Amino acid sequence: QVQLVESGGGSVQSGGSMRLSCAASGYTGYTYSKLCMGWFRQAPGKEREGVAAISSDGSTSYADPVKGRFTVSRDNAKNTLYLQMNSLKPEDTAMYYCAARYSNSFCRYYDAMSAWGKGTLVTISS
């Protein structure tokens, strides 16, 4: 059974940094490497939005609000996805979700996903 578990959320002041992790289970190392992996977020009272994605070949895609501040990466040996968040702003406050789908094509940050984690809360204070 496929499972995605996020970790690393918490509270930090504006301008600070945080790294989120997403551990995937239920995939073999080979199949995990073929996944399109992404991060999404949902702020209170707002719709869920795509933040960043990384394709099976390591190419990345970012939403405009996070470009230059967030970096998505993956470690296929550990079946783990990361999101390094720098220069955090209060508007980055949200529940952050890890998501995945099989794809051999370029993975865009807004692509539909088929598997989801339960989320980790990120709170940025001003």
XYZ file of N, CA and C in Angstrom:
378
model
N 0.844 -1.183 0.000
C 0.000 0.000 0.000
C 0.892 1.251 0.000
N 0.617 2.159 -0.927
C 1.400 3.377 -1.044
C 1.054 4.334 0.087
N 2.079 4.896 0.683
C 1.864 5.858 1.758
C 2.884 6.986 1.652
N 2.418 8.213 1.829
C 3.284 9.392 1.839
C 3.127 10.063 3.194
N 4.252 10.299 3.869
C 4.204 10.893 5.199
C 5.111 12.106 5.248
N 4.493 13.268 5.499
C 5.251 14.509 5.575
C 5.762 14.744 6.992
N 6.867 15.480 7.090
C 7.409 15.883 8.380
C 8.195 17.173 8.200
N 8.530 17.805 9.331
C 9.368 18.999 9.280
C 8.641 20.306 9.449
N 7.317 20.259 9.525
C 6.565 21.487 9.718
C 6.757 22.034 11.124
N 6.262 23.252 11.333
C 6.367 23.887 12.633
C 6.177 25.377 12.500
N 6.712 26.096 13.460
C 6.570 27.555 13.472
C 7.935 28.210 13.371
N 8.002 29.274 12.584
C 9.247 30.020 12.430
C 8.885 31.468 12.144
N 9.791 32.362 12.447
C 9.546 33.777 12.187
C 9.780 34.113 10.717
N 9.159 35.186 10.296
C 9.327 35.673 8.932
C 10.811 35.871 8.627
N 11.216 35.416 7.454
C 12.614 35.498 7.059
C 13.402 34.247 7.357
N 12.810 33.354 8.126
C 13.485 32.127 8.505
C 13.408 31.047 7.440
N 13.932 29.878 7.783
C 13.977 28.749 6.860
C 13.398 27.503 7.516
N 12.982 26.583 6.665
C 12.439 25.318 7.143
C 12.593 24.298 6.026
N 12.799 23.043 6.396
C 12.863 21.992 5.397
C 11.811 20.939 5.693
N 10.998 20.679 4.715
C 9.994 19.632 4.817
C 10.515 18.362 4.148
N 10.096 17.234 4.684
C 10.433 15.943 4.100
C 9.164 15.154 3.851
N 9.222 14.261 2.889
C 8.098 13.378 2.591
C 8.656 11.994 2.325
N 8.391 11.081 3.227
C 8.854 9.710 3.086
C 7.785 8.871 2.402
N 8.178 8.160 1.360
C 7.246 7.329 0.605
C 7.491 5.860 0.903
N 6.437 5.146 1.125
C 6.543 3.701 1.325
C 5.550 3.010 0.398
N 5.805 1.727 0.158
C 4.935 0.983 -0.742
C 5.416 1.010 -2.178
N 6.520 1.723 -2.426
C 7.126 1.745 -3.742
C 8.472 1.029 -3.662
N 8.865 0.380 -4.733
C 10.241 -0.086 -4.799
C 11.111 1.115 -5.170
N 12.410 1.009 -4.983
C 13.287 2.111 -5.343
C 13.169 2.484 -6.804
N 12.992 1.464 -7.657
C 12.877 1.711 -9.096
C 11.603 2.471 -9.414
N 10.489 2.036 -8.858
C 9.229 2.698 -9.178
C 9.181 4.094 -8.576
N 9.767 4.291 -7.388
C 9.786 5.634 -6.805
C 10.525 6.592 -7.725
N 11.598 6.125 -8.328
C 12.385 6.988 -9.205
C 11.598 7.414 -10.440
N 10.522 6.712 -10.764
C 9.704 7.038 -11.930
C 8.531 7.949 -11.589
N 8.443 8.362 -10.356
C 7.337 9.193 -9.925
C 7.565 10.671 -10.195
N 6.484 11.349 -10.541
C 6.424 12.798 -10.464
C 6.024 13.097 -9.018
N 6.810 13.917 -8.331
C 6.534 14.233 -6.930
C 6.298 15.729 -6.795
N 5.350 16.083 -5.929
C 5.051 17.501 -5.787
C 4.693 17.899 -4.376
N 4.782 19.190 -4.141
C 4.325 19.801 -2.887
C 3.167 20.747 -3.194
N 2.146 20.650 -2.382
C 0.987 21.529 -2.480
C 0.763 22.152 -1.102
N -0.008 23.214 -1.056
C -0.324 23.814 0.234
C -1.744 24.367 0.219
N -2.303 24.436 1.409
C -3.633 25.002 1.561
C -3.650 25.891 2.787
N -3.858 27.175 2.550
C -3.946 28.135 3.639
C -5.390 28.193 4.146
N -5.584 28.627 5.369
C -6.945 28.713 5.913
C -7.849 29.564 5.036
N -8.999 29.016 4.675
C -9.963 29.754 3.871
C -9.636 29.839 2.403
N -8.575 29.156 1.965
C -8.176 29.215 0.559
C -8.162 27.824 -0.062
N -8.148 27.787 -1.389
C -8.061 26.520 -2.087
C -6.628 25.995 -2.058
N -6.523 24.694 -2.207
C -5.198 24.087 -2.296
C -4.519 24.543 -3.581
N -3.220 24.791 -3.487
C -2.464 25.246 -4.648
C -1.149 24.477 -4.766
N -0.698 24.326 -5.983
C 0.580 23.687 -6.212
C 1.712 24.631 -5.864
N 2.772 24.072 -5.323
C 3.935 24.863 -4.899
C 5.153 24.527 -5.750
N 5.477 23.247 -5.822
C 6.679 22.824 -6.531
C 6.528 21.371 -6.931
N 7.254 20.982 -7.969
C 7.232 19.584 -8.416
C 8.591 19.214 -8.966
N 8.878 17.923 -8.919
C 10.130 17.418 -9.461
C 9.835 16.164 -10.266
N 10.351 16.142 -11.472
C 10.109 15.025 -12.378
C 11.061 13.873 -12.096
N 10.826 12.763 -12.782
C 11.661 11.589 -12.575
C 13.108 11.841 -13.011
N 13.316 12.775 -13.926
C 14.687 13.074 -14.363
C 15.331 14.188 -13.540
N 14.616 14.668 -12.510
C 15.165 15.694 -11.630
C 14.833 17.120 -12.023
N 14.173 17.318 -13.156
C 13.796 18.679 -13.528
C 12.692 19.181 -12.606
N 12.656 20.487 -12.400
C 11.765 21.065 -11.397
C 10.847 22.135 -11.975
N 9.787 22.379 -11.255
C 8.791 23.384 -11.631
C 8.301 24.067 -10.360
N 8.141 25.402 -10.390
C 7.751 26.142 -9.198
C 6.632 27.132 -9.503
N 5.780 27.331 -8.513
C 4.794 28.393 -8.602
C 5.507 29.737 -8.434
N 4.984 30.770 -9.079
C 5.645 32.074 -9.032
C 5.894 32.608 -7.619
N 4.951 32.462 -6.678
C 5.166 33.035 -5.343
C 6.359 32.452 -4.582
N 6.838 31.280 -5.000
C 7.924 30.632 -4.244
C 9.226 30.555 -5.023
N 9.208 30.969 -6.277
C 10.429 30.907 -7.087
C 11.547 31.717 -6.449
N 12.718 31.114 -6.400
C 13.866 31.784 -5.814
C 13.960 31.646 -4.306
N 12.895 31.151 -3.678
C 12.901 30.961 -2.219
C 12.813 29.495 -1.820
N 12.080 28.700 -2.572
C 11.884 27.286 -2.271
C 12.673 26.427 -3.258
N 13.161 25.292 -2.759
C 13.856 24.334 -3.610
C 13.325 22.934 -3.331
N 12.864 22.269 -4.377
C 12.381 20.893 -4.242
C 13.498 19.954 -4.696
N 13.640 18.855 -3.980
C 14.658 17.868 -4.335
C 14.163 16.488 -3.917
N 14.849 15.477 -4.388
C 14.468 14.111 -4.056
C 15.712 13.256 -3.866
N 15.594 12.260 -3.016
C 16.637 11.270 -2.816
C 15.995 9.919 -3.133
N 16.237 9.430 -4.325
C 15.600 8.178 -4.742
C 16.102 6.972 -3.942
N 17.313 7.068 -3.417
C 17.845 5.967 -2.612
C 17.081 5.842 -1.293
N 16.506 6.960 -0.842
C 15.773 6.963 0.432
C 14.265 7.082 0.226
N 13.819 7.095 -1.026
C 12.388 7.289 -1.316
C 11.842 8.514 -0.581
N 12.586 9.597 -0.634
C 12.227 10.782 0.130
C 12.267 12.033 -0.741
N 11.267 12.863 -0.536
C 11.132 14.146 -1.210
C 11.376 15.244 -0.186
N 11.983 16.349 -0.627
C 12.267 17.466 0.273
C 11.741 18.775 -0.311
N 11.496 19.703 0.589
C 11.198 21.069 0.181
C 11.960 21.999 1.127
N 13.000 22.622 0.615
C 13.754 23.610 1.384
C 13.096 24.958 1.175
N 12.684 25.577 2.268
C 11.973 26.857 2.190
C 12.801 27.925 2.891
N 13.188 28.933 2.156
C 13.976 30.037 2.690
C 13.203 31.343 2.563
N 13.660 32.350 3.283
C 13.021 33.677 3.241
C 11.511 33.558 3.398
N 11.111 32.823 4.396
C 9.688 32.548 4.585
C 8.912 33.804 4.950
N 7.672 33.845 4.483
C 6.795 34.991 4.693
C 5.520 34.522 5.401
N 4.827 35.412 6.080
C 3.566 35.014 6.725
C 2.579 34.389 5.738
N 2.589 34.823 4.492
C 1.666 34.260 3.501
C 2.034 32.839 3.075
N 3.162 32.330 3.541
C 3.512 30.930 3.305
C 2.849 30.006 4.327
N 2.208 30.581 5.320
C 1.520 29.781 6.325
C 0.435 28.933 5.686
N 0.507 27.624 5.905
C -0.441 26.704 5.280
C -0.159 25.286 5.747
N -1.085 24.402 5.427
C -0.827 22.976 5.532
C -0.148 22.569 4.232
N 0.985 21.901 4.345
C 1.744 21.483 3.176
C 1.573 19.979 2.962
N 1.265 19.628 1.724
C 1.009 18.247 1.360
C 2.011 17.766 0.316
N 2.405 16.521 0.480
C 3.234 15.825 -0.490
C 2.297 15.007 -1.384
N 2.631 14.913 -2.669
C 1.782 14.165 -3.593
C 2.632 13.507 -4.665
N 2.051 12.502 -5.313
C 2.807 11.744 -6.309
C 1.902 11.174 -7.390
N 2.502 10.933 -8.547
C 1.839 10.174 -9.610
C 2.917 9.631 -10.526
N 2.609 8.558 -11.224
C 3.547 8.015 -12.193
C 3.540 8.887 -13.444
N 4.729 9.221 -13.928
C 4.815 10.008 -15.147
C 6.218 9.971 -15.707
N 6.318 9.815 -17.017
C 7.602 9.883 -17.699
C 7.821 11.243 -18.340
N 6.829 12.119 -18.234
C 6.938 13.436 -18.852
C 7.283 14.490 -17.804
N 7.530 15.714 -18.263
C 7.847 16.812 -17.352
C 6.701 17.026 -16.379
N 7.049 17.188 -15.131
C 6.073 17.295 -14.058
C 5.912 18.753 -13.654
N 4.720 19.309 -13.811
C 4.479 20.708 -13.480
C 3.868 20.832 -12.092
N 4.094 21.963 -11.455
C 3.703 22.120 -10.054
C 2.189 22.053 -9.867
N 1.436 22.251 -10.915
C -0.016 22.251 -10.810
C -0.655 20.974 -11.357
N 0.146 20.001 -11.724
C -0.397 18.766 -12.270
C -1.229 18.011 -11.244
N -2.233 17.312 -11.731
C -3.046 16.475 -10.859
C -2.215 15.295 -10.362
N -2.459 14.920 -9.126
C -1.727 13.832 -8.494
C -2.683 12.726 -8.072
N -2.124 11.531 -7.874
C -2.980 10.398 -7.538
C -2.807 9.886 -6.120
N -1.712 10.251 -5.480
C -1.470 9.827 -4.101
C -1.113 11.055 -3.272
N -1.627 11.085 -2.042
C -1.449 12.264 -1.197
C -1.066 11.873 0.220
N -0.263 12.729 0.842
C -0.002 12.590 2.256
C -1.062 13.323 3.050
N -0.941 13.265 4.369
C -1.932 13.915 5.228
C -1.568 15.343 5.594
N -0.353 15.742 5.292
C 0.038 17.129 5.465
C 0.835 17.415 6.723
N 1.567 18.515 6.666
C 2.303 19.028 7.818
C 2.101 20.538 7.858
N 1.850 21.069 9.054
C 1.482 22.472 9.193
C 2.717 23.360 9.306
N 2.732 24.406 8.509
C 3.798 25.405 8.540
C 3.178 26.747 8.929
N 3.719 27.345 9.982
C 3.212 28.628 10.455
C 4.356 29.628 10.498
N 4.167 30.738 9.813
C 5.175 31.791 9.761
C 4.627 33.029 10.457
N 5.333 33.468 11.475
C 4.896 34.641 12.222
C 5.671 35.873 11.769
N 5.007 37.010 11.834
C 5.631 38.269 11.378
C 6.392 38.946 12.494
